[in-house]
Amino acid sequence: MKFLFDSDTWQEIYGSIRKNKLRTAITIIGVLWGIFLLVVLLGSARGLENSFNKRFGNFATNSVFVWTQSTDKPFKGFQEGRRFTLTMNDIDVLKSEYSEEIKLLAPRNQTSNLIIKDFKSGNFQVSGDYPILDQIQKKQLLYGRFLNQNDILSIAKVAVISEDMYKQLFDLGEFPIGQLIKINSISYKVIGVYKPSNTINFDGDCAYIPFTTFKKVYNTANKVDWMMITANEGTDIEQMEKDILLTLKNLHKVHPEDERAFGSVNLGKEIGKVTGFLTGMQFLTWFVGISTLVAGVFAIGNILLITVKERTKEIGIRRALGATPKSIKQQIILESVFLTTIAGMLGIIFGSAVLMFIDWKLGSGGEGVLINPTVNIPIILIAFVTLIVLGTLIGLIPAHMATVIKPIEALREE
């Protein structure tokens, strides 16, 4: 390792770089661009993944949503175009038949109503729900609490409202918990205020009241507008959706091949497409980044080969003065490693700066596209070490070419 601290060695390297400034700059840029792309692409992919996780983080992603529409085929004496509704009986049957597959099942009823607080009012969604909804789609509460089982059993006139509803109906700074609002001319006590998440929002600005209260006030009997179903771990969510829809078709005398009678959204299936896309993005990122990196390293090898050719006479003189093949080889390899190291460090610095800019520009706010785009330090270190190793290996080729030059032939070189 003595040659690393030999001033003559570094003077030779400095002289070579200074003599070929443009060529050296182009070489460094080639390698810099490779690791720069790797850092930026990996960071952007992570930012996209973080954004996805933030949007769906509070939602049970292995969920299916089911509602009724109108039939598309006549069946068992019923005409095409028949309309029907889900019922609480359907809920009981599904819980019984799919007890092993279903983890959570939330029947829901919704309507739109004028909500009044003193002299302020607005039209909002009103949803009759069970406390289990908070497990499927976690609510970020700013004040108070969500619905509980006691509210269901006592048919309580209580409501959980959104942050926007609170701002529209209440005075600035007014504490909402315990205050009364009127929905459909009936007074409800506000027990909670939630902040709508950045996930899929099926409800918009919605006032949640107990399912039993909704049933009594709006006289819905056993009617259910739609249901949210979450599967247990390891359940095939697509197969469960098909089985549930077939069971509901049998219950409501709908043709088994009727595709219009029930509407459904399989969140697990849709999210699977997105995660598949993210996986493909990561693979493409690694492929493009590493390919560019390798191409840059090969550029260094080509430049050094040209340099060795140009310095044939110089190398011949050094050999004639007693320089050993080993010392010449070490100098060429050290020059290769030095250029790769400088290029790698600059690439990492510039890549990190770009990721900081992306985070500032695209990652801020509730609708951030690329949130916290970062690359793990171990990955950076592995990429950097790999770059150094490649630089060393590629430097062996011109180093070998330099050592096979015979002094007498080199001195004759014009």
Coordinates of C-alpha atoms in Angstrom, one line a residue:
M1 CA 0.0 0.0 0.0
K2 CA 3.1 2.2 0.1
F3 CA 2.4 3.5 -3.5
L4 CA -0.8 5.1 -2.3
F5 CA 1.2 7.6 -0.3
D6 CA 3.9 8.1 -2.9
S7 CA 3.8 11.7 -4.0
D8 CA 5.4 10.8 -7.4
T9 CA 2.5 8.4 -8.1
W10 CA -0.1 11.2 -7.5
Q11 CA 1.9 13.7 -9.5
E12 CA 1.8 11.3 -12.4
I13 CA -1.9 10.9 -12.0
Y14 CA -2.4 14.6 -11.7
G15 CA -0.3 15.2 -14.8
S16 CA -2.3 12.7 -16.8
I17 CA -5.6 14.2 -15.8
R18 CA -4.4 17.8 -16.4
K19 CA -3.1 16.8 -19.8
N20 CA -6.5 15.4 -20.9
K21 CA -8.9 17.7 -19.0
L22 CA -11.8 17.4 -21.5
R23 CA -11.5 13.6 -21.8
T24 CA -11.2 13.2 -18.1
A25 CA -14.3 15.4 -17.5
I26 CA -16.4 13.4 -20.0
T27 CA -15.2 10.2 -18.4
I28 CA -16.2 11.4 -14.9
I29 CA -19.6 12.6 -16.2
G30 CA -20.3 9.2 -17.7
V31 CA -19.8 7.4 -14.3
L32 CA -21.4 10.3 -12.4
W33 CA -24.5 10.1 -14.5
G34 CA -24.8 6.3 -13.8
I35 CA -24.8 6.5 -10.0
F36 CA -26.8 9.8 -10.2
L37 CA -29.6 8.0 -12.2
L38 CA -29.5 5.1 -9.8
V39 CA -29.9 7.3 -6.7
V40 CA -32.6 9.5 -8.2
L41 CA -34.6 6.6 -9.7
L42 CA -34.4 4.5 -6.5
G43 CA -35.4 7.5 -4.4
S44 CA -38.3 8.4 -6.7
A45 CA -39.6 4.8 -6.6
R46 CA -39.4 4.9 -2.8
G47 CA -41.2 8.2 -2.8
L48 CA -44.0 6.8 -5.0
E49 CA -44.3 3.8 -2.6
N50 CA -44.4 6.1 0.4
S51 CA -47.2 8.1 -1.3
F52 CA -49.1 4.9 -2.0
N53 CA -48.7 3.7 1.6
K54 CA -49.9 7.1 3.0
R55 CA -53.0 7.1 0.8
F56 CA -54.0 3.5 1.8
G57 CA -52.3 3.3 5.2
N58 CA -55.5 3.7 7.1
F59 CA -57.6 1.4 5.0
A60 CA -57.9 -2.4 5.2
T61 CA -56.6 -3.0 1.7
N62 CA -57.9 -6.6 1.4
S63 CA -61.5 -5.4 1.2
V64 CA -64.5 -5.8 -1.1
F65 CA -67.4 -3.3 -1.4
V66 CA -70.8 -4.6 -2.6
W67 CA -74.1 -2.9 -3.6
T68 CA -77.1 -3.6 -5.7
Q69 CA -78.1 -2.2 -9.1
S70 CA -80.7 -3.5 -11.5
T71 CA -80.9 -7.0 -13.1
D72 CA -79.7 -7.6 -16.7
K73 CA -81.4 -10.9 -17.2
P74 CA -84.9 -12.3 -16.4
F75 CA -84.8 -15.1 -13.9
K76 CA -87.4 -17.3 -12.1
G77 CA -90.4 -15.2 -13.2
F78 CA -88.7 -11.8 -12.5
Q79 CA -88.3 -9.4 -15.5
E80 CA -85.1 -7.8 -16.6
G81 CA -84.4 -4.4 -15.0
R82 CA -85.7 -5.5 -11.6
R83 CA -84.4 -3.4 -8.7
F84 CA -83.8 -4.9 -5.2
T85 CA -81.9 -4.1 -2.0
L86 CA -79.5 -5.8 0.3
T87 CA -80.9 -6.7 3.8
M88 CA -79.6 -7.5 7.2
N89 CA -80.5 -11.1 6.5
D90 CA -77.9 -11.1 3.7
I91 CA -75.3 -9.9 6.3
D92 CA -76.2 -12.8 8.7
V93 CA -76.0 -15.4 5.9
L94 CA -72.6 -14.1 4.7
K95 CA -71.2 -14.1 8.3
S96 CA -72.4 -17.6 8.8
E97 CA -71.3 -19.1 5.4
Y98 CA -67.9 -17.3 5.2
S99 CA -66.9 -17.2 8.9
E100 CA -63.4 -18.4 8.1
E101 CA -62.8 -16.0 5.1
I102 CA -64.5 -12.8 6.5
K103 CA -62.7 -10.8 9.1
L104 CA -64.9 -7.7 9.2
L105 CA -68.3 -7.0 7.7
A106 CA -69.8 -3.5 7.9
P107 CA -73.4 -2.9 6.6
R108 CA -74.0 0.7 5.7
N109 CA -76.9 3.1 4.9
Q110 CA -76.4 6.5 3.5
T111 CA -78.5 9.6 2.5
S112 CA -78.0 13.3 2.0
N113 CA -79.5 15.8 4.4
L114 CA -79.4 19.5 5.4
I115 CA -77.4 19.8 8.6
I116 CA -78.0 22.9 10.8
K117 CA -76.1 24.5 13.6
D118 CA -77.8 27.7 14.9
F119 CA -77.8 29.9 11.9
K120 CA -75.4 28.0 9.8
S121 CA -76.2 25.1 7.6
G122 CA -75.0 22.9 4.7
N123 CA -76.0 19.8 2.7
F124 CA -73.8 16.8 3.6
Q125 CA -73.8 13.0 3.5
V126 CA -75.3 11.2 6.5
S127 CA -74.2 7.6 7.1
G128 CA -75.6 5.0 9.4
D129 CA -72.8 2.8 10.6
Y130 CA -71.5 0.4 13.2
P131 CA -68.3 1.0 15.2
I132 CA -66.6 -1.8 13.1
L133 CA -66.3 0.8 10.3
D134 CA -63.4 2.4 12.2
Q135 CA -61.5 -0.9 11.9
I136 CA -61.9 -1.1 8.1
Q137 CA -61.2 2.6 7.5
K138 CA -59.5 4.1 10.5
K139 CA -60.6 7.7 11.3
Q140 CA -58.1 10.3 12.3
L141 CA -60.0 12.0 15.2
L142 CA -59.3 15.6 16.0
Y143 CA -61.8 15.8 18.8
G144 CA -63.8 13.2 20.8
R145 CA -64.4 9.6 19.7
F146 CA -66.0 7.5 17.1
L147 CA -69.2 5.5 17.5
N148 CA -69.3 2.7 20.0
Q149 CA -71.4 -0.3 20.8
N150 CA -73.3 1.5 23.5
D151 CA -74.5 4.1 20.9
I152 CA -75.8 1.2 18.8
L153 CA -77.7 -0.5 21.6
S154 CA -79.2 2.7 23.0
I155 CA -80.1 4.0 19.6
A156 CA -78.3 7.2 20.6
K157 CA -78.7 10.5 18.7
V158 CA -75.0 11.2 18.4
A159 CA -72.9 12.2 15.4
V160 CA -69.3 12.2 14.3
I161 CA -68.6 15.0 11.8
S162 CA -65.8 15.8 9.4
E163 CA -63.3 18.7 9.9
D164 CA -64.8 20.6 7.0
M165 CA -68.3 20.3 8.4
Y166 CA -67.0 21.5 11.8
K167 CA -65.4 24.6 10.1
Q168 CA -68.6 25.3 8.1
L169 CA -71.1 24.9 11.0
F170 CA -69.2 26.1 14.0
D171 CA -67.6 29.5 14.9
L172 CA -63.9 29.8 14.8
G173 CA -62.4 28.3 17.9
E174 CA -65.7 26.9 19.2
F175 CA -65.3 23.5 20.9
P176 CA -67.6 21.0 19.1
I177 CA -67.9 18.1 21.5
G178 CA -71.2 18.1 23.3
Q179 CA -72.7 20.7 20.9
L180 CA -76.1 20.0 19.2
I181 CA -76.6 19.9 15.4
K182 CA -79.9 19.2 13.6
I183 CA -80.1 16.5 10.9
N184 CA -83.5 16.1 9.3
S185 CA -85.0 18.4 12.1
I186 CA -83.7 16.0 14.8
S187 CA -81.1 17.1 17.3
Y188 CA -77.8 15.1 17.5
K189 CA -75.0 15.6 20.0
V190 CA -71.5 15.9 18.4
I191 CA -69.2 13.3 19.9
G192 CA -66.3 13.4 17.5
V193 CA -64.6 15.4 14.7
Y194 CA -62.4 13.5 12.2
K195 CA -59.9 14.6 9.6
P196 CA -60.6 12.9 6.2
S197 CA -57.6 10.8 5.3
N198 CA -55.8 10.8 1.9
T199 CA -57.0 7.3 1.2
I200 CA -59.8 6.3 -1.1
N201 CA -62.7 8.4 0.3
F202 CA -66.1 6.8 -0.4
D203 CA -68.0 9.1 1.9
G204 CA -66.7 12.7 1.3
D205 CA -67.7 15.0 4.1
C206 CA -70.0 12.8 6.1
A207 CA -71.8 12.8 9.4
Y208 CA -71.7 9.3 11.0
I209 CA -74.6 8.3 13.2
P210 CA -75.4 4.9 14.7
F211 CA -76.8 2.3 12.3
T212 CA -79.8 1.7 14.6
T213 CA -80.5 5.4 14.9
F214 CA -80.4 5.8 11.1
K215 CA -82.8 2.8 10.8
K216 CA -85.3 4.3 13.2
V217 CA -85.1 7.9 11.9
Y218 CA -85.3 7.1 8.2
N219 CA -87.5 4.0 8.6
T220 CA -85.2 1.7 6.6
A221 CA -86.3 -1.5 8.3
N222 CA -83.8 -4.2 7.3
K223 CA -82.5 -2.4 4.2
V224 CA -78.8 -2.1 3.7
D225 CA -77.5 0.3 1.0
W226 CA -74.1 -1.4 0.7
M227 CA -71.5 -3.3 2.6
M228 CA -67.8 -3.3 3.2
I229 CA -66.1 -6.7 3.7
T230 CA -62.5 -7.3 4.8
A231 CA -60.9 -10.7 4.4
N232 CA -58.8 -12.7 6.8
E233 CA -55.1 -13.0 6.2
G234 CA -54.3 -15.5 3.5
T235 CA -57.7 -15.5 1.9
D236 CA -58.0 -15.3 -1.9
I237 CA -59.8 -12.0 -2.1
E238 CA -60.8 -12.4 -5.7
Q239 CA -62.3 -15.9 -5.1
M240 CA -64.1 -14.6 -2.0
E241 CA -65.7 -11.8 -4.1
K242 CA -67.0 -14.3 -6.6
D243 CA -68.4 -16.6 -4.0
I244 CA -70.1 -13.8 -2.1
L245 CA -71.7 -12.4 -5.2
L246 CA -72.9 -15.8 -6.2
T247 CA -74.4 -16.3 -2.7
L248 CA -76.2 -13.0 -2.9
K249 CA -77.5 -13.8 -6.4
N250 CA -79.0 -17.0 -5.0
L251 CA -80.6 -15.1 -2.0
H252 CA -82.2 -12.5 -4.3
K253 CA -83.2 -14.9 -7.2
V254 CA -80.8 -13.3 -9.7
H255 CA -79.4 -15.1 -12.7
P256 CA -76.0 -16.6 -11.9
E257 CA -74.5 -15.0 -15.1
D258 CA -76.1 -11.6 -14.5
E259 CA -73.1 -9.2 -14.3
R260 CA -75.1 -6.0 -13.8
A261 CA -77.3 -6.9 -10.8
F262 CA -74.5 -6.3 -8.2
G263 CA -71.8 -3.6 -8.3
S264 CA -68.6 -4.4 -6.5
V265 CA -65.1 -3.0 -6.0
N266 CA -62.3 -5.3 -5.0
L267 CA -59.8 -3.0 -3.4
G268 CA -57.3 -5.9 -2.8
K269 CA -57.3 -6.6 -6.6
E270 CA -56.9 -3.0 -7.5
I271 CA -54.1 -2.5 -5.0
G272 CA -52.4 -5.6 -6.2
K273 CA -52.2 -4.0 -9.7
V274 CA -50.5 -0.9 -8.1
T275 CA -48.1 -2.9 -6.0
G276 CA -47.2 -5.0 -9.1
F277 CA -46.5 -1.7 -11.0
L278 CA -44.3 -0.5 -8.1
T279 CA -42.3 -3.8 -8.1
G280 CA -41.8 -3.4 -11.9
M281 CA -40.7 0.2 -11.4
Q282 CA -38.1 -0.9 -8.8
F283 CA -36.8 -3.7 -11.2
L284 CA -36.6 -1.2 -14.1
T285 CA -34.9 1.3 -11.8
W286 CA -32.2 -1.1 -10.8
F287 CA -31.7 -2.3 -14.4
V288 CA -31.4 1.2 -15.9
G289 CA -29.2 2.5 -13.0
I290 CA -26.8 -0.4 -13.0
S291 CA -26.6 -0.6 -16.8
T292 CA -25.8 3.1 -17.0
L293 CA -23.3 2.7 -14.1
V294 CA -21.5 -0.2 -15.9
A295 CA -21.5 1.7 -19.2
G296 CA -19.8 4.6 -17.4
V297 CA -17.1 2.3 -15.9
F298 CA -16.4 0.8 -19.3
A299 CA -16.0 4.4 -20.6
I300 CA -13.2 4.9 -18.0
G301 CA -11.5 1.7 -19.2
N302 CA -11.6 2.9 -22.9
I303 CA -10.3 6.3 -21.9
L304 CA -7.4 4.8 -20.0
L305 CA -6.6 2.5 -22.9
I306 CA -6.3 5.6 -25.1
T307 CA -4.2 7.3 -22.5
V308 CA -1.9 4.3 -22.3
K309 CA -1.5 4.4 -26.1
E310 CA -0.7 8.1 -26.0
R311 CA 1.8 7.6 -23.2
T312 CA 3.6 4.7 -24.8
K313 CA 6.9 6.6 -25.1
E314 CA 6.6 8.0 -21.6
I315 CA 6.1 4.5 -20.2
G316 CA 9.0 3.2 -22.2
I317 CA 11.3 5.9 -20.7
R318 CA 10.1 5.0 -17.2
R319 CA 10.7 1.3 -17.8
A320 CA 14.2 2.2 -19.1
L321 CA 14.9 4.2 -16.0
G322 CA 14.1 1.2 -13.8
A323 CA 10.3 1.4 -13.2
T324 CA 8.9 -2.1 -12.6
P325 CA 5.8 -3.4 -14.4
K326 CA 4.1 -3.6 -11.0
S327 CA 4.5 0.1 -10.2
I328 CA 3.2 1.1 -13.7
K329 CA 0.3 -1.3 -13.3
Q330 CA -0.5 0.1 -9.8
Q331 CA -0.5 3.7 -11.1
I332 CA -2.9 2.9 -14.0
I333 CA -5.3 1.0 -11.6
L334 CA -5.0 3.8 -9.0
E335 CA -5.9 6.4 -11.7
S336 CA -9.0 4.3 -12.6
V337 CA -10.1 3.9 -9.0
F338 CA -9.5 7.6 -8.3
L339 CA -11.7 8.7 -11.3
T340 CA -14.4 6.3 -10.3
T341 CA -14.4 7.4 -6.7
I342 CA -14.6 11.1 -7.6
A343 CA -17.4 10.4 -10.1
G344 CA -19.3 8.2 -7.6
M345 CA -19.1 10.8 -4.8
L346 CA -20.3 13.6 -7.1
G347 CA -23.1 11.4 -8.4
I348 CA -24.3 10.6 -4.9
I349 CA -24.2 14.3 -3.9
F350 CA -26.0 15.6 -7.0
G351 CA -28.6 12.7 -6.7
S352 CA -29.3 13.5 -3.1
A353 CA -29.7 17.2 -3.9
V354 CA -32.2 16.3 -6.6
L355 CA -34.2 14.1 -4.2
M356 CA -34.3 16.9 -1.7
F357 CA -35.7 19.2 -4.4
I358 CA -38.2 16.6 -5.5
D359 CA -39.4 16.2 -1.9
W360 CA -39.7 19.9 -1.5
K361 CA -41.6 20.3 -4.8
L362 CA -43.6 17.1 -5.1
G363 CA -43.7 15.6 -1.6
S364 CA -45.3 18.4 0.5
G365 CA -48.9 18.8 1.3
G366 CA -51.7 16.3 1.6
E367 CA -51.6 15.3 -2.1
G368 CA -47.9 14.7 -2.3
V369 CA -47.0 12.6 -5.3
L370 CA -43.5 11.6 -4.2
I371 CA -43.3 11.6 -0.4
N372 CA -39.9 11.5 1.3
P373 CA -38.0 10.1 -1.7
T374 CA -34.9 8.6 -0.1
V375 CA -32.5 5.8 -0.6
N376 CA -31.2 3.6 2.2
I377 CA -27.6 4.3 3.2
P378 CA -26.6 0.6 2.9
I379 CA -27.8 0.6 -0.7
I380 CA -25.8 3.7 -1.4
L381 CA -22.7 2.1 0.2
I382 CA -23.2 -1.1 -1.7
A383 CA -23.6 0.8 -5.0
F384 CA -20.5 2.9 -4.2
V385 CA -18.3 -0.1 -3.2
T386 CA -19.5 -1.9 -6.4
L387 CA -18.5 1.1 -8.4
I388 CA -15.0 1.1 -6.9
V389 CA -14.6 -2.7 -7.5
L390 CA -15.7 -2.2 -11.1
G391 CA -13.3 0.7 -11.5
T392 CA -10.5 -1.5 -10.2
L393 CA -11.3 -4.4 -12.5
I394 CA -11.7 -2.2 -15.5
G395 CA -8.4 -0.6 -14.7
L396 CA -6.6 -4.0 -15.0
I397 CA -7.0 -4.0 -18.8
P398 CA -5.1 -0.8 -19.6
A399 CA -2.7 -1.6 -16.7
H400 CA -1.9 -4.9 -18.4
M401 CA -1.5 -3.2 -21.8
A402 CA 1.0 -0.8 -20.2
T403 CA 3.1 -3.5 -18.7
V404 CA 3.5 -5.6 -21.9
I405 CA 5.1 -2.6 -23.7
K406 CA 8.8 -3.4 -24.2
P407 CA 11.0 -0.4 -23.3
I408 CA 13.0 -0.5 -26.6
E409 CA 9.8 -0.6 -28.7
A410 CA 8.2 2.2 -26.7
L411 CA 11.3 4.4 -27.2
R412 CA 10.9 3.9 -30.9
E413 CA 7.3 5.0 -30.8
E414 CA 6.6 8.2 -32.7

